Short mmCIF file of N, CA and C in Angstrom, two decimals:
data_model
loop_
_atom_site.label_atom_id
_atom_site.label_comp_id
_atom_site.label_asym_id
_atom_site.label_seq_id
_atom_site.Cartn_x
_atom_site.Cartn_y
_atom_site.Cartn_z
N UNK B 1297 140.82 112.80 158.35
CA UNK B 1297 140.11 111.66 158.83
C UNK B 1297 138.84 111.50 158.01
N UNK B 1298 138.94 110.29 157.76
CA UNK B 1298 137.12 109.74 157.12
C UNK B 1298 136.18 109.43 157.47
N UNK B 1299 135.43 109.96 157.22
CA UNK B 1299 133.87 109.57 158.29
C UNK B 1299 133.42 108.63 157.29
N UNK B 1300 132.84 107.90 158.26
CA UNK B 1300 131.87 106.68 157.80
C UNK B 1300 130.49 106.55 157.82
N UNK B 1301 130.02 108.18 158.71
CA UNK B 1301 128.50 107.64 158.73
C UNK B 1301 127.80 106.83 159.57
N UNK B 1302 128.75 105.93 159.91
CA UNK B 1302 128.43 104.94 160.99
C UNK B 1302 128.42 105.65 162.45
N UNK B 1303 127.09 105.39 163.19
CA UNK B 1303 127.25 105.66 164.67
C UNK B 1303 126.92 104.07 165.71
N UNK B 1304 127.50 104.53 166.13
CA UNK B 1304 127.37 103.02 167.76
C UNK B 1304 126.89 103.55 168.83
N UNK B 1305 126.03 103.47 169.91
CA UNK B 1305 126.13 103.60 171.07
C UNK B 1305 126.93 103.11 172.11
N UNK B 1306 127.63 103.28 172.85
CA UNK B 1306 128.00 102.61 174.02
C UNK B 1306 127.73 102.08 174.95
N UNK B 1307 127.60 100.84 175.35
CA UNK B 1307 126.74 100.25 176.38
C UNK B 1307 126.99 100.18 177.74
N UNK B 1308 126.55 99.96 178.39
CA UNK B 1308 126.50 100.28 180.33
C UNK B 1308 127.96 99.62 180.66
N UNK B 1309 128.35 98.58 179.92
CA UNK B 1309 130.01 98.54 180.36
C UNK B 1309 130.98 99.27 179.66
N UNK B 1310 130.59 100.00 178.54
CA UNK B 1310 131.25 100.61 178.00
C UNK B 1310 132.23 100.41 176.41
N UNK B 1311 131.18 99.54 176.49
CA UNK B 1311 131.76 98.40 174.91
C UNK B 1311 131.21 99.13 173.93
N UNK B 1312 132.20 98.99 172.53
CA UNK B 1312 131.25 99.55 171.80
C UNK B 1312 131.49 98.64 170.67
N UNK B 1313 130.34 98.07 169.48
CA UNK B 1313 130.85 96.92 168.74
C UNK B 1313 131.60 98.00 167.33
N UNK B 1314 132.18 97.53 166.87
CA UNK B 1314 133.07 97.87 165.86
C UNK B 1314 132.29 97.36 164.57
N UNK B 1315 131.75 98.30 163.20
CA UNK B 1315 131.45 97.31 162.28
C UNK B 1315 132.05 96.05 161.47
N UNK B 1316 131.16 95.27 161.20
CA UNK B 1316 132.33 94.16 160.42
C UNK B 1316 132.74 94.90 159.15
N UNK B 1317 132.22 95.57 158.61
CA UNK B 1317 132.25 96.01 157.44
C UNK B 1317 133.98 97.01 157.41
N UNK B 1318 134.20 97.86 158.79
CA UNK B 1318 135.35 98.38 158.83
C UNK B 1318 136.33 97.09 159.81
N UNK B 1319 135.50 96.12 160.74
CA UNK B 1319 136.70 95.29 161.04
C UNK B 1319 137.76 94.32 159.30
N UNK B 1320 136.54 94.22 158.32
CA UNK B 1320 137.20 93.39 157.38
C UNK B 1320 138.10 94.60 156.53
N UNK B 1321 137.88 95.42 156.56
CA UNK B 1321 138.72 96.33 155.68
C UNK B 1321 139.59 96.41 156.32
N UNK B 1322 139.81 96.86 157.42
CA UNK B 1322 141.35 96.77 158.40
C UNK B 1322 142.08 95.52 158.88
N UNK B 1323 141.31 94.06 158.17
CA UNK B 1323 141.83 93.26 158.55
C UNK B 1323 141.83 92.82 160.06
N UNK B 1324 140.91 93.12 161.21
CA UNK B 1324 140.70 92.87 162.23
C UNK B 1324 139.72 91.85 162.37
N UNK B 1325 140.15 90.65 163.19
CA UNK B 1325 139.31 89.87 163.34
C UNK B 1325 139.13 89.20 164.41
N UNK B 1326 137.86 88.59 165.01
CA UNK B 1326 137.99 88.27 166.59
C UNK B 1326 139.10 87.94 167.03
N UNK B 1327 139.43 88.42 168.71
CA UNK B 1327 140.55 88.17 169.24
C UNK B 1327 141.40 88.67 168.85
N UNK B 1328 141.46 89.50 167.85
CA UNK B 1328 142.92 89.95 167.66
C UNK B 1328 143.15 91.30 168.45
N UNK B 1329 144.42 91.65 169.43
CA UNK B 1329 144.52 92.99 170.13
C UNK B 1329 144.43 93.89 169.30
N UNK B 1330 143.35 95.14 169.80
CA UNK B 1330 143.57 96.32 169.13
C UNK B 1330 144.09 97.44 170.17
N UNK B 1331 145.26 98.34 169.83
CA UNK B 1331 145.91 99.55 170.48
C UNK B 1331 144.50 100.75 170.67
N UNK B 1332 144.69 101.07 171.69
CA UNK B 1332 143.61 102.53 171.84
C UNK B 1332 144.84 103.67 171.78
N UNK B 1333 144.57 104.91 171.27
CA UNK B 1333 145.17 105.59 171.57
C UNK B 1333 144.02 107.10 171.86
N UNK B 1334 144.41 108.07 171.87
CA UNK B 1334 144.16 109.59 172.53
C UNK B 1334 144.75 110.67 171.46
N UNK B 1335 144.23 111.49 170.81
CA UNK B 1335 144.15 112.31 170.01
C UNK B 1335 143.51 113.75 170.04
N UNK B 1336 143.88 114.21 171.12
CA UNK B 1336 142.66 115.31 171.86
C UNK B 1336 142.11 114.91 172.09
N UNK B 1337 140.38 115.19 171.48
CA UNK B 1337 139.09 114.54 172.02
C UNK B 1337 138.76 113.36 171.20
N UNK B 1338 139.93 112.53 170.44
CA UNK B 1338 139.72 111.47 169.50
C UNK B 1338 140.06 110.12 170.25
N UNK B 1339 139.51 109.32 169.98
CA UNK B 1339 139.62 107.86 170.42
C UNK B 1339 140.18 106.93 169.29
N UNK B 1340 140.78 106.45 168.59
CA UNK B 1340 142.00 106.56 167.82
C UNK B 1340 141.87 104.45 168.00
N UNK B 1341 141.87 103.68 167.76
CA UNK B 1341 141.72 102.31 167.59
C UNK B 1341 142.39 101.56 166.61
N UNK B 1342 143.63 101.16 166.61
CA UNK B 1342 143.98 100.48 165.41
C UNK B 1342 144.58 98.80 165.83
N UNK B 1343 144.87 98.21 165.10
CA UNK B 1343 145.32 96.74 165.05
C UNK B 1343 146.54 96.76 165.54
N UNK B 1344 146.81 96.33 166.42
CA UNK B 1344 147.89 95.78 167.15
C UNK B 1344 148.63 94.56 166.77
N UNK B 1345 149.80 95.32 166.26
CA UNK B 1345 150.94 94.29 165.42
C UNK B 1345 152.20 94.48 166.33
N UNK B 1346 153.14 93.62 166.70
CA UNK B 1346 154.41 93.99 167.27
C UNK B 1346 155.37 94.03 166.07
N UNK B 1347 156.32 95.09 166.58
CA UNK B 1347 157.03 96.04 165.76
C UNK B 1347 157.75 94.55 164.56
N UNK B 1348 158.21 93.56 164.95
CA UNK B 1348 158.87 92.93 163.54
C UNK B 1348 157.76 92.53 162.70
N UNK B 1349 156.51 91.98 162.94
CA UNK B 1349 155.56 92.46 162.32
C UNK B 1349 154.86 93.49 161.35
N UNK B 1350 154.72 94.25 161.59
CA UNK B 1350 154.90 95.90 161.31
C UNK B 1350 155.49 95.76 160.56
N UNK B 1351 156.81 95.72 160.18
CA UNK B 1351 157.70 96.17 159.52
C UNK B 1351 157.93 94.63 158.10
N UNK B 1352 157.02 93.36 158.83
CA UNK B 1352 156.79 92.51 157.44
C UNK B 1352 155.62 93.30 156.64
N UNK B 1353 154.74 93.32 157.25
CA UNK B 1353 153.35 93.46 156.71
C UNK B 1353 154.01 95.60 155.39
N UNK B 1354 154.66 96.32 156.16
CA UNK B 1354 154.97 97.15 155.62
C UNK B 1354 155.78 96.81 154.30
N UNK B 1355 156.71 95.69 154.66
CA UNK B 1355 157.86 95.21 153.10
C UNK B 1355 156.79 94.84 151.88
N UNK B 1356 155.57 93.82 152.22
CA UNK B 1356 154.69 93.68 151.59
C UNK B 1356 154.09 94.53 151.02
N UNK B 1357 153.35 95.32 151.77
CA UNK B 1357 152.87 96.33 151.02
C UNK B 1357 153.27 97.39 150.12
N UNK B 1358 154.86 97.64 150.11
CA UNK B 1358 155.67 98.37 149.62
C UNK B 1358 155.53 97.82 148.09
N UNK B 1359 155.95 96.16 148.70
CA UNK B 1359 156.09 95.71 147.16
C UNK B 1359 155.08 95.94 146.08
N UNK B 1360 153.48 95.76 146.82
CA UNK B 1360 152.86 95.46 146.40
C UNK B 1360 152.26 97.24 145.47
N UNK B 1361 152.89 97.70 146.24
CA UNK B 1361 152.39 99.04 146.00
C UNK B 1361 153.27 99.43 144.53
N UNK B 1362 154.76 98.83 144.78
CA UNK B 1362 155.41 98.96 143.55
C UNK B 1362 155.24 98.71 142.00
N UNK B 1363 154.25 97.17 142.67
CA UNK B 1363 154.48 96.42 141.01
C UNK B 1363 152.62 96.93 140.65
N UNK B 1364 152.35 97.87 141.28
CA UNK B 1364 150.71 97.99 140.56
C UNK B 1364 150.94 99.59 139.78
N UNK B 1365 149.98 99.43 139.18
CA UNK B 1365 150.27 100.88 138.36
C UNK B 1365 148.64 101.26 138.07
N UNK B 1366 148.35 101.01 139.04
CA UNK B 1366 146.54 101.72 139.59
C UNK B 1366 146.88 102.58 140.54
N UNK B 1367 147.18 104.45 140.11
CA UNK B 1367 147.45 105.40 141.07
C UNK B 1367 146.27 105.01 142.50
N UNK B 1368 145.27 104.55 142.03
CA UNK B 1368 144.40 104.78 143.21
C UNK B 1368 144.53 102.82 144.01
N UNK B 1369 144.96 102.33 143.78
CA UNK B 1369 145.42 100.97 144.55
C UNK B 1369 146.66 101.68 145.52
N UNK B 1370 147.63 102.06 144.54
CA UNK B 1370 148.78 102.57 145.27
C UNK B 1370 148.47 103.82 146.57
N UNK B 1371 147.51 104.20 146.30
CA UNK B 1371 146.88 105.54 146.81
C UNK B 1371 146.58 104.84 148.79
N UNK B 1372 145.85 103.96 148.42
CA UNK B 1372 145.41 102.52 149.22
C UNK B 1372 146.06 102.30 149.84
N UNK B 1373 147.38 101.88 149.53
CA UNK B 1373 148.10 100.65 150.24
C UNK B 1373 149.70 102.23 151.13
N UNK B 1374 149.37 103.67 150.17
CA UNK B 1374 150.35 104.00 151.32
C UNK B 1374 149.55 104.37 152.39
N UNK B 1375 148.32 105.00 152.25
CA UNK B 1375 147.38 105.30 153.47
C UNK B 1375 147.55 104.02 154.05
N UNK B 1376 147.21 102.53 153.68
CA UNK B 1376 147.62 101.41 154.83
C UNK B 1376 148.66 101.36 155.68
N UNK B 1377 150.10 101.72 154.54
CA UNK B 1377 151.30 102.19 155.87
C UNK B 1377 151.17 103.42 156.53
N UNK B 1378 150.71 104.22 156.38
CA UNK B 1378 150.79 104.93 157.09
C UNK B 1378 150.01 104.80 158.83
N UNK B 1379 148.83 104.25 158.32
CA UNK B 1379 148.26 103.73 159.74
C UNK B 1379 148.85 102.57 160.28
N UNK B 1380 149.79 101.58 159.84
CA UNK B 1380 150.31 100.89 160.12
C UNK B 1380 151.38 101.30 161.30
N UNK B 1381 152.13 102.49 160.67
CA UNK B 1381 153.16 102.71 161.14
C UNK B 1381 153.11 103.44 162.63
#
C-alpha cells in the first residue's frame, strides 16, 4: 500500500472529504458510488463499477496497456486492474 502523506480528520458525522487530487487520479467524481470495504484495521474505499462495467473498463485498459511500450505506463495501468478487479 502507498501512502500519500495526506491526513483528514473526521467530522462529528463522520465524513471524511477525500482529496481531489486522489479523487482525479482514481477517476472519482461527485456522486459517483464508492464501495467501503474492511481489511483488518484498514478502511479500503474504491469506485464502484457494476461487474459488466468492470470488465469494459478492464478490456480497455488491457489494450491500452498492450500497445504502449513505457514499462512504467504499463506498470500503471496493471496496478489500475488490479484495484479494479
Amino acid at each position: 500500500m502507498k501512502s500519500t502523506g495526506i491526513v483528514r480528520k473526521v467530522d462529528e458525522l463522520g465524513r471524511v472529504v477525500i482529496p481531489k487530487e486522489l479523487r482525479r487520479t482514481l477517476g472519482i467524481e461527485e456522486k459517483d458510488p464508492v464501495e467501503i470495504y474492511i481489511d483488518g484495521d484498514k478502511i479500503i474505499l474504491k469506485k464502484y463499477l457494476p461487474n459488466g462495467e468492470k470488465e469494459d473498463v478492464i478490456s480497455s485498459l488491457e489494450k491500452m496497456a498492450a500497445s504502449s511500450k513505457n514499462p512504467n505506463v504499463i506498470d500503471v495501468i496493471d496496478r489500475a486492474i488490479k484495484l479494479i478487479r
